[in-house]
XYZ file of C-alpha atoms in Angstrom:
560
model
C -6.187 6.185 65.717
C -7.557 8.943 65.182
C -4.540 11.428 67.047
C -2.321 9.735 65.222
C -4.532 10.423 61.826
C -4.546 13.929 62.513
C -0.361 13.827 63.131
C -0.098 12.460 59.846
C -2.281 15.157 58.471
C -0.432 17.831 60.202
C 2.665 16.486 58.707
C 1.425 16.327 55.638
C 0.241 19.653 55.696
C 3.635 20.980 57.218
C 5.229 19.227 54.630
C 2.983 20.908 52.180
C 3.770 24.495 53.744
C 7.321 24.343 53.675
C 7.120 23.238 49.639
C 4.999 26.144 49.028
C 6.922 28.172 50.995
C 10.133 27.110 49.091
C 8.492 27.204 45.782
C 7.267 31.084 47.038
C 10.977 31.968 47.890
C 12.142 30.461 44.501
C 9.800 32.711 42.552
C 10.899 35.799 45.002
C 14.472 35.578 44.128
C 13.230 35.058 40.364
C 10.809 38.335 40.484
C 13.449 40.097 41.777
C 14.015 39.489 45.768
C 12.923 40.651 49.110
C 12.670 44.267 48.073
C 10.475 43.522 45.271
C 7.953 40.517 46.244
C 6.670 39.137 49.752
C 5.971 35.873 50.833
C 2.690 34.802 52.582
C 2.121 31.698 54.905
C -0.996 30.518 55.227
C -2.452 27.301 57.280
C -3.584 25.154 54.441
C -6.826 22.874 55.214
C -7.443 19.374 53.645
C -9.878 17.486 53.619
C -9.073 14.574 56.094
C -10.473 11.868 54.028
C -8.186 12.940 51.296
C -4.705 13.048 53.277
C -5.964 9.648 54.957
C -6.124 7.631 51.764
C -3.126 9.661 49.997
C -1.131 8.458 53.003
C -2.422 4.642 53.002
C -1.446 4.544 48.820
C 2.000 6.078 50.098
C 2.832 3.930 52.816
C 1.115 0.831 50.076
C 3.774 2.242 47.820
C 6.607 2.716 50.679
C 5.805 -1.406 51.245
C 5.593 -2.287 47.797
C 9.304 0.041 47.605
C 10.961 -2.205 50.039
C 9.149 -5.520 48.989
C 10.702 -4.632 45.491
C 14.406 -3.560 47.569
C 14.153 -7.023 49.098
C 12.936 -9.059 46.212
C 16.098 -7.112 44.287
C 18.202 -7.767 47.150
C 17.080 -11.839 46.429
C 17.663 -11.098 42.567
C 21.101 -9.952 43.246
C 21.856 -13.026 45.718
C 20.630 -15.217 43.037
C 22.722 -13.508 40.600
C 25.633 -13.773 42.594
C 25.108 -17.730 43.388
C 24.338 -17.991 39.169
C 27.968 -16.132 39.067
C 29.425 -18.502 41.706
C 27.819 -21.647 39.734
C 28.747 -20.505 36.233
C 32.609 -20.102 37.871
C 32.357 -23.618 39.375
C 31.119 -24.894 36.250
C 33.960 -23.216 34.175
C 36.223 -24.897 36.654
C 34.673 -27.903 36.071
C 34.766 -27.609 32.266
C 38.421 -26.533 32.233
C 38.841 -29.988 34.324
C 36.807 -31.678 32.047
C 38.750 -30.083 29.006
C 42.189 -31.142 31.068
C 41.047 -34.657 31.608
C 40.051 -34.873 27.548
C 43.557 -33.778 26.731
C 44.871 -36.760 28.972
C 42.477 -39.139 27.182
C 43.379 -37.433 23.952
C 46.978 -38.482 25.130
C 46.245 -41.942 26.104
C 44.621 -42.731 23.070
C 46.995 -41.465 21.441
C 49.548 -43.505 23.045
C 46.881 -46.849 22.538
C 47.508 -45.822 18.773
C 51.536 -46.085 18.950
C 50.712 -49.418 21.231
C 48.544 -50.647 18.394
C 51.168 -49.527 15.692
C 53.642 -51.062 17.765
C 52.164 -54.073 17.670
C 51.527 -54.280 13.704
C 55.257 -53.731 13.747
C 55.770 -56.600 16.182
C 53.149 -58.529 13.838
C 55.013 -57.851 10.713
C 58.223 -58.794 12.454
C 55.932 -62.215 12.931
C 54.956 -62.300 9.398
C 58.828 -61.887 8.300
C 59.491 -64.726 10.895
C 57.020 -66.495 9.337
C 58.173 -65.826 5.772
C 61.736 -67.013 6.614
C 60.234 -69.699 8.451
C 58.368 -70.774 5.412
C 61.337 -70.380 3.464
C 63.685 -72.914 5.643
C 60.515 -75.076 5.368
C 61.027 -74.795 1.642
C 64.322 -75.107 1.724
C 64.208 -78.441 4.071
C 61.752 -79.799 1.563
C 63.943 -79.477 -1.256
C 67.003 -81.237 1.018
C 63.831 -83.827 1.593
C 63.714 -83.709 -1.954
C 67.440 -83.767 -2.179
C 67.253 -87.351 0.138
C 64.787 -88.537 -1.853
C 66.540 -88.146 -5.286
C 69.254 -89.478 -3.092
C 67.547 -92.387 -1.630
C 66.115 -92.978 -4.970
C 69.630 -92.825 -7.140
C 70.594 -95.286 -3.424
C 67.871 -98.237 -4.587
C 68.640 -97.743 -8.475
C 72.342 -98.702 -7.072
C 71.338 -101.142 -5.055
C 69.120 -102.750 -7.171
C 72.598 -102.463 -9.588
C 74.363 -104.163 -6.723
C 71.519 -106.416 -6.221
C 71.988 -107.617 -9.410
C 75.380 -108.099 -9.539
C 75.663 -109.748 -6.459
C 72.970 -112.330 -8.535
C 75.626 -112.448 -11.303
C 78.244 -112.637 -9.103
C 76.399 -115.924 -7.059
C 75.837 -117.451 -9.830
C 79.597 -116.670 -11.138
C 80.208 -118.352 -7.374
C 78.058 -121.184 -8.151
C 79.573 -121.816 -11.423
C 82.915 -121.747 -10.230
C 82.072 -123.710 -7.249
C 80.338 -126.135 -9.607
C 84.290 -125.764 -11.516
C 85.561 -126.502 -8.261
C 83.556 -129.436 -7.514
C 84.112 -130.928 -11.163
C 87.874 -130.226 -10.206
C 87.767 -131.815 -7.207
C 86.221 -134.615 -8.679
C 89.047 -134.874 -11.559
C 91.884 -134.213 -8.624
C 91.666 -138.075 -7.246
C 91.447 -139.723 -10.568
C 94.497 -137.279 -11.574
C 96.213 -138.396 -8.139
C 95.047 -141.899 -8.769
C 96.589 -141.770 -12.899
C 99.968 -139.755 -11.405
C 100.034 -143.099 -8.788
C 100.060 -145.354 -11.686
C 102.412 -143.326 -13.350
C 104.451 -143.585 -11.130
C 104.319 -147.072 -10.189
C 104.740 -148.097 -14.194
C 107.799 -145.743 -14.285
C 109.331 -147.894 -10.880
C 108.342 -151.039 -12.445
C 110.134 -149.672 -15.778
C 113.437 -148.542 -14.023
C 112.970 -152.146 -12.065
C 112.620 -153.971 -15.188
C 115.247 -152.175 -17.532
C 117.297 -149.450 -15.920
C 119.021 -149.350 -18.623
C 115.666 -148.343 -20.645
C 115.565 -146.041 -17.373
C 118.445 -143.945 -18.393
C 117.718 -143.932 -21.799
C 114.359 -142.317 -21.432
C 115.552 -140.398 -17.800
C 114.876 -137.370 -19.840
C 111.777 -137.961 -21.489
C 110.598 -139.410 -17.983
C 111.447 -135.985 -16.215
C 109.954 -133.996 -19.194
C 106.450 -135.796 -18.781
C 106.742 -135.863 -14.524
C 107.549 -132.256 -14.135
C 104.516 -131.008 -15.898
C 102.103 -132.551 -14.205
C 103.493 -132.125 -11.473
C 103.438 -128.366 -12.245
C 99.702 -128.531 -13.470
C 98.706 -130.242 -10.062
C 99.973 -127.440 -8.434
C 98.969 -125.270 -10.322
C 95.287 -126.720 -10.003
C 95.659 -126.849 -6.144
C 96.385 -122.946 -6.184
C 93.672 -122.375 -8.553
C 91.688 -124.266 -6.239
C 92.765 -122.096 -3.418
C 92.694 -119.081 -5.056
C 88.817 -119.407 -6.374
C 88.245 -120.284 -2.423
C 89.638 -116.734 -1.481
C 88.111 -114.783 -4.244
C 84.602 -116.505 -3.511
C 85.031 -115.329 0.659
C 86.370 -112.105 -0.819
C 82.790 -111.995 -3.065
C 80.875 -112.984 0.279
C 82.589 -110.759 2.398
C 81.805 -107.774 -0.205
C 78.051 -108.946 -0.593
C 77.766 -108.615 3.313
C 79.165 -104.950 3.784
C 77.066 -104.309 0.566
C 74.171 -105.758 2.254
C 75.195 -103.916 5.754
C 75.946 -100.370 3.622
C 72.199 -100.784 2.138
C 70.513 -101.548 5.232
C 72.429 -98.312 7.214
C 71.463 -96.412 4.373
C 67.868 -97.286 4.654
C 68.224 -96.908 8.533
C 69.307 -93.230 8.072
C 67.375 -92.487 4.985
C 64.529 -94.228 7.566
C 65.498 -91.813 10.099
C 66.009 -88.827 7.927
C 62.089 -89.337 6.975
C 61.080 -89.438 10.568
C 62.657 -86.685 11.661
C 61.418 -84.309 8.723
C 58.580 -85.801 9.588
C 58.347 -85.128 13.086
C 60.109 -81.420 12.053
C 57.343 -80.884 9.608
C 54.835 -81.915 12.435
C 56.082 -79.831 14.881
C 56.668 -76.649 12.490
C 52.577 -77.148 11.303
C 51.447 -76.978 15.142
C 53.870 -74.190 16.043
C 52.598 -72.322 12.468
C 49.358 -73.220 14.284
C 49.967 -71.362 17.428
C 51.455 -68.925 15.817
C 48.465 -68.037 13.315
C 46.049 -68.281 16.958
C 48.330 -65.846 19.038
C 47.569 -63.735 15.855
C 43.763 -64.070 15.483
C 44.213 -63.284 19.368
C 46.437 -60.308 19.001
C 43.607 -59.001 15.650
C 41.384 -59.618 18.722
C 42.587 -57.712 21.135
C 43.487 -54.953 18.610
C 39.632 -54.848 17.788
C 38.570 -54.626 21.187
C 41.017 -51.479 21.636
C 39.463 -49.691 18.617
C 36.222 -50.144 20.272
C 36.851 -49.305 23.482
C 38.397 -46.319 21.898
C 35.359 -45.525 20.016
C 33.499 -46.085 23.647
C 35.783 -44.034 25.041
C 35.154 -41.252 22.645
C 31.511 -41.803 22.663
C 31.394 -41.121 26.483
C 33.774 -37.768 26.517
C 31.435 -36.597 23.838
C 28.590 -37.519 25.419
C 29.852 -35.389 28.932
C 31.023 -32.542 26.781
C 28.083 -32.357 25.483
C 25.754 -32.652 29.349
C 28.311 -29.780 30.672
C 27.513 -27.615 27.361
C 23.915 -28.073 28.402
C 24.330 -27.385 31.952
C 26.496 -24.435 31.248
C 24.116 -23.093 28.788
C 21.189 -23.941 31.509
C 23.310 -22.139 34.284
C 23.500 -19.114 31.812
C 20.452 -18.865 30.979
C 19.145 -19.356 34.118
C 21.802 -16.320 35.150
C 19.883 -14.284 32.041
C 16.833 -14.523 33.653
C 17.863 -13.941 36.855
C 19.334 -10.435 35.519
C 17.091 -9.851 33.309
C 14.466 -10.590 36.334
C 16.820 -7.896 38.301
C 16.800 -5.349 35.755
C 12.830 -5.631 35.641
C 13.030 -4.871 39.534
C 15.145 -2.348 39.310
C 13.191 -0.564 36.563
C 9.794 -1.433 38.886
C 11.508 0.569 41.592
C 12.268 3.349 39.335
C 8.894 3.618 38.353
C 7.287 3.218 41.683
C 10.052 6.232 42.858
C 8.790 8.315 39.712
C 5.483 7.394 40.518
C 5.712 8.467 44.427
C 7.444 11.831 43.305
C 4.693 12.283 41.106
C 2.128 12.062 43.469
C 4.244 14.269 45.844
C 3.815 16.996 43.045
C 0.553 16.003 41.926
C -0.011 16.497 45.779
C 1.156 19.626 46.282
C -0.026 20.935 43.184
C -3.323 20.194 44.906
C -2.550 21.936 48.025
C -2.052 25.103 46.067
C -5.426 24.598 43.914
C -7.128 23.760 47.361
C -6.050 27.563 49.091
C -8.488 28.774 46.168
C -11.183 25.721 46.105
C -11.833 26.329 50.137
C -15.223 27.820 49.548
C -16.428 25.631 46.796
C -15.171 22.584 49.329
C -18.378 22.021 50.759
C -20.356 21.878 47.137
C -18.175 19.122 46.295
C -19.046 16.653 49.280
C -20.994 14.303 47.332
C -17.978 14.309 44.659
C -15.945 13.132 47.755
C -17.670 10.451 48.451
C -17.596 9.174 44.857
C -13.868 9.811 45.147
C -13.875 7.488 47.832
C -15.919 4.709 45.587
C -12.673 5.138 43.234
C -10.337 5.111 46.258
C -12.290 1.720 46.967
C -11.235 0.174 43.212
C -7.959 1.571 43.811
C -7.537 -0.582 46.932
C -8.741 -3.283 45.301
C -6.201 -2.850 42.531
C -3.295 -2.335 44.953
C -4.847 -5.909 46.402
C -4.830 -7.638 43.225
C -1.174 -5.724 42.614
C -0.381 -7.712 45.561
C -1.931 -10.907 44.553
C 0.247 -10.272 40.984
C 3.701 -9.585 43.282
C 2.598 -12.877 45.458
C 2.482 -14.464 41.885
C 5.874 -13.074 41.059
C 7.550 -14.381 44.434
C 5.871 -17.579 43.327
C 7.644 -17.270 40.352
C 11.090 -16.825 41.899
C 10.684 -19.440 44.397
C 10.006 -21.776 41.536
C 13.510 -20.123 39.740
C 15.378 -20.936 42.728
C 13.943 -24.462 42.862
C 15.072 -24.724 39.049
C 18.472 -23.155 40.252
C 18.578 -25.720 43.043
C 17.456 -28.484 40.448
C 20.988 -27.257 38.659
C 23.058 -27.365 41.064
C 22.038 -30.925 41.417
C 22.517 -31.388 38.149
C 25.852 -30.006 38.582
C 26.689 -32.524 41.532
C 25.553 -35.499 39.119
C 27.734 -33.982 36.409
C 30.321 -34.340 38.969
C 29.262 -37.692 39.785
C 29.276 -38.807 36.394
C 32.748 -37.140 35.801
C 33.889 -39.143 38.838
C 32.641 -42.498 37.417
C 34.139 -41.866 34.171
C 37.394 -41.249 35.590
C 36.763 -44.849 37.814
C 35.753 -46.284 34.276
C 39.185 -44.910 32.788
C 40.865 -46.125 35.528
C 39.401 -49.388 34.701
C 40.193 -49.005 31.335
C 43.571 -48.030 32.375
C 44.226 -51.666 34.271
C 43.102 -53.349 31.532
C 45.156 -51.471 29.022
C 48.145 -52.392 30.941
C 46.777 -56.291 31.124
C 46.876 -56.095 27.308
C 50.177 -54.302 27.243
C 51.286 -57.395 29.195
C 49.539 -60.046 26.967
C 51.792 -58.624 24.493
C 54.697 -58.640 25.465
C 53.552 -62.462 27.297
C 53.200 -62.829 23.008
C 56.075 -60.815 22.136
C 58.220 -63.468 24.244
C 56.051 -66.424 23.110
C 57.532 -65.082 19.121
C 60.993 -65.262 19.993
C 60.346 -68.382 21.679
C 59.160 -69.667 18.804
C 61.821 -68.035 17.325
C 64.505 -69.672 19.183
C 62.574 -72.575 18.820
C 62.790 -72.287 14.891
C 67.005 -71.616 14.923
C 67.317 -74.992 17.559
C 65.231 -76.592 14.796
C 66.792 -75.480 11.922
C 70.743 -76.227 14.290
C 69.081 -79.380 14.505
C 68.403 -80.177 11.058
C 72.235 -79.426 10.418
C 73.387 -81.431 13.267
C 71.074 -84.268 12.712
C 72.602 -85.656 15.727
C 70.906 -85.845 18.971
C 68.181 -85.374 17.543
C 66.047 -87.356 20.115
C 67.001 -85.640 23.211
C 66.312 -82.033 21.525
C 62.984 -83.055 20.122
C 61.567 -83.982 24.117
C 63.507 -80.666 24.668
C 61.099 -78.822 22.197
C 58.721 -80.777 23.072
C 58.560 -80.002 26.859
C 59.062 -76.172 25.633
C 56.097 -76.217 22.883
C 53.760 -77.717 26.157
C 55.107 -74.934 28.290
C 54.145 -72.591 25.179
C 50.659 -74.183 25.226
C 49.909 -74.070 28.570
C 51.139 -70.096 28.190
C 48.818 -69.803 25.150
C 45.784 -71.600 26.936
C 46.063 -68.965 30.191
C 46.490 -66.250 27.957
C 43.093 -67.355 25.869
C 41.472 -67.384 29.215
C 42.546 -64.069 30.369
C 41.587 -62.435 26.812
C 38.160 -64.335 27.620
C 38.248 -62.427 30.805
C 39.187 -59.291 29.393
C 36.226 -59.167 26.640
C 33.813 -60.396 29.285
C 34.958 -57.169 30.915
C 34.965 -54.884 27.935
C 31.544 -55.543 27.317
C 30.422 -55.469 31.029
C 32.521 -51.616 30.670
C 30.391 -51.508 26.675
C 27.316 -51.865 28.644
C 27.322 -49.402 31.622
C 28.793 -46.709 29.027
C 25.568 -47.539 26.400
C 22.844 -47.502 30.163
C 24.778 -43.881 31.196
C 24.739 -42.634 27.738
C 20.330 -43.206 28.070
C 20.746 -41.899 31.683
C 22.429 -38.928 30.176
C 19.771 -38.626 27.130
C 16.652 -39.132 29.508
C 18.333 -36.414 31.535
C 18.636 -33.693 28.737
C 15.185 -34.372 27.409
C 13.647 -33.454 31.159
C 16.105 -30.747 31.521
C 14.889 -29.361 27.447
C 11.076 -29.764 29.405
C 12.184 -28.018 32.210
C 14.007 -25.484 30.434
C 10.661 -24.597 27.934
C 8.590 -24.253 31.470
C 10.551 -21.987 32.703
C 10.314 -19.793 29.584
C 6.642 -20.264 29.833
C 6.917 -18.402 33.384
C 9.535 -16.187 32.603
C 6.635 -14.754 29.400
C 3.762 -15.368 32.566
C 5.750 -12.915 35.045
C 6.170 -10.758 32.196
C 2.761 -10.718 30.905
C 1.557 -9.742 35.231
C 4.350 -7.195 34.810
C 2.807 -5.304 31.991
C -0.744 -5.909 33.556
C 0.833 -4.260 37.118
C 2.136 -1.180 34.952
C -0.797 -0.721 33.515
C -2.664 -0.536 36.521
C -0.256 1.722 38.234
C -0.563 4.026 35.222
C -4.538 3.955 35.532
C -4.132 4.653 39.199
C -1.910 7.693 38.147
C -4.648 8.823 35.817
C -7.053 8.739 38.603
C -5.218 10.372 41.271
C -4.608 13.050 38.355
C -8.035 13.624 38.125
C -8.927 13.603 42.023
């Protein structure tokens, strides 16, 4: 130890000679050269307790020098991995921006879908409109029948009571007939006798025979005209009153088949009006369904925009974390690069302050033994100094304490990072989710875009139908079978849109728990971030402690 003491010392001291020397040449060529000035090299003695302790506070300061290099070294590591973050994270955000533009796309497509669909629902209402006004116009031809049906039993109840006036017109004249056919044998039987007196007159005087021949014919031939004439009246009331009988029954069959159909006519509006109330009854459910299902888009949409505001806003934080966590990492760089300087002024000081005693100590060699004791106090102060340099040591453990506890923060956002990543990832599942059941509604609608011109169809067979009025039966179980296929179709699409809002708010739910996640999150992130400002003020407040120890150390090596 102590050989290699006294190598040090001689290199100090040859160190020491060769500055003089150099500073002696300088001032030679300044006074005017060789010719003018000399140059005189001297051994120069030190005291050995001196160069012992200069050299342990410059090889303290040659450590401390590369500590610093290293712990810059670290700094600019650090600063590169906060560069290779911030990058990362810009990808990310430009990602993040991309993806926004696509749901800024999508929901602005969901928007044409929903305006779509108030165009498909006003083409309804217009169905409906025209609907209602064939409805109308089929009750006022029910109206029509009815004023028809009515003016129908006002002539029938005409015909009813002329067929009354015309059976008892029958009656009388069958009562006529019966009175006639009463007088017709006494007539025969009076024409008989007639007869027989006129015989027994031509018997008993032919000759009073041909005298009244004439008068005889003149009374015979009249009645025997009026007998036929009676016989055909007879005969001819007989036709008339079939005739009347015959016209009563196809009266009687005309007002029953007009009852029939005005019978049937009532039914089938009937059944029509029926059938038009329960398909205006699906019709106005599909509708609540489709508002439905329209609401549930607008707040998914809201969700939607909810949970891209809510990531914006975690990578804004994280990107402002990752930036200022960059800050302090440069800002912790600059500090150890403008530690180094100072240490480097500091060592070059003490290099001159060195030599500058070297020169002083060629003239204080005699008074160097009076100043022993002063020595020894010197090394008292040397003493403080090293316990300074320890507790400078204790403040740079302190400091590397510090960074280890930035890189654990750094390490904290990178994870942060990853589980912005994460979350990004489950938002794009949950969009992708949203994306299927987007399409399933896109399909329910057009499932109730085809069940409206069903109906539609449905409505123009009806309304053929009601013209026809003929086979009216078969096209009724026709419609009939249709409207149950239509109601089965509505039923399964109820369920599904059951299934869909069952899922909407199962989607409603995770997005409200991630949103806390996310706030819970920020809040420890806002604590972490105010900690490590507290540190960041801490290392500073150590750094301005260290510098002013080093500048009291400079004071005392001044004065030694």
């Amino acid at each position: 130890m102590a050989s290699m003491q006294e190598e040090r010392s001689t290199s100090v001291a040859e160190e020491a000679r060769q500055g003089l020397e150099q500073q002696a040449r300088e001032t030679q060529q300044k006074l005017g050269g060789s010719e003018a000035t000399t140059v005189i090299t001297e051994q120069i003695a030190i005291p050995a307790e001196l160069s012992q302790k200069s050299k342990e506070h410059i090889d303290f300061l040659e450590s401390e020098n590369a500590r610093l290099k290293k712990s810059l070294e670290q700094c600019e590591e650090a600063l590169e991995m906060a560069n290779q973050e911030t990058s990362k994270s810009n990808e990310q955000l430009k990602e993040v921006k991309g993806q926004n533009a696509e749901l800024h796309n999508r929901i602005a497509d969901l928007e044409n879908q929903v305006q779509s669909a108030g165009a498909k629902a006003k083409e309804l209402e217009m169905l409906l409109k025209e609907s209602d006004q064939k409805y109308a116009a089929m009750e006022d031809k029910m109206r029509a029948y009815q004023e028809k049906l009515g003016v129908a039993r006002e002539d029938r109840a005409k015909f009813e009571k002329d067929l009354k006036g015309v059976h008892v017109g029958l009656q009388d004249r069958e009562m006529k007939m019966e009175d006639l056919s009463q007088q017709f044998p006494k007539r025969k039987l009076s024409s008989t006798m007639f007869r027989r007196k006129a015989l027994h007159m031509l018997k008993v005087s032919s000759w009073f025979m041909m005298m009244q021949a004439e008068e005889f014919k003149s009374r015979a031939i009249p009645a025997e005209e009026k007998a036929s004439e009676l016989d055909s009246r007879a005969s001819e009331l007989e036709s008339a009153l079939e005739q009347e009988k015959e016209k009563s029954a196809s009266l009687e069959s005309e007002v029953k088949s007009l009852r029939g159909k005005l019978d049937a006519d009532a039914g089938h509006h009937r059944v029509l009006a029926e059938r038009i109330d329960e398909l205006e009854k699906v019709l106005h459910g599909t509708q609540e369904e489709k508002d439905v299902t329209v609401s549930n888009l607008e707040g998914e949409k809201e969700d939607l925009k909810a949970a891209k505001a809510a990531v914006a806003d975690k990578k804004e934080n994280e990107k402002a974390e990752v930036e200022s966590a960059a800050e302090d990492q440069a800002a912790k760089k600059d500090e150890a690069r403008a530690e180094a300087k100072t240490q480097e002024q500091e060592k070059s000081g003490v290099w001159s302050k060195m030599l500058g005693a070297f020169s002083k100590a060629d003239k204080e060699e005699k008074i160097a033994q009076d100043k022993a004791a002063e020595a020894a106090e010197k090394g008292e102060v040397a003493a403080k100094q090293g316990e300074k340099a320890e507790e400078k040591e204790s403040v740079a453990k302190e400091a590397s304490g510090n960074q280890k506890t930035l890189a654990a923060e750094l390490d904290a956002s990178r994870s942060k990072a990853v589980a912005g990543e994460r979350a990004a990832e489950e938002l794009q599942d949950k969009e992708a989710k949203l994306e299927e059941k987007e399409s399933a509604l896109k399909n329910h609608g057009d499932k109730l875009a085809e069940l409206s011109s069903k109906l539609k169809n449905l409505r123009l067979e009806r309304d053929e139908a009601v013209k026809k009025s003929e086979g009216v039966d078969g096209r009724i179980q026709d419609l009939e079978s249709k409207i149950a296929e239509l109601e089965s179709e509505v039923s399964e699409l109820r369920e599904t849109n059951a299934d869909l809002e069952a899922q909407l708010q199962k989607v409603g739910v995770q997005v409200e728990k991630r949103q806390k996640a996310v706030a819970g999150r920020e809040k420890a992130n806002v604590k972490k971030s105010e900690q490590a400002q507290k540190l960041q003020q801490e290392v500073k407040e150590n750094q301005q402690e260290v510098n002013e120890m080093d500048k009291e150390f400079v004071e005392e090596v001044k004065t030694v």
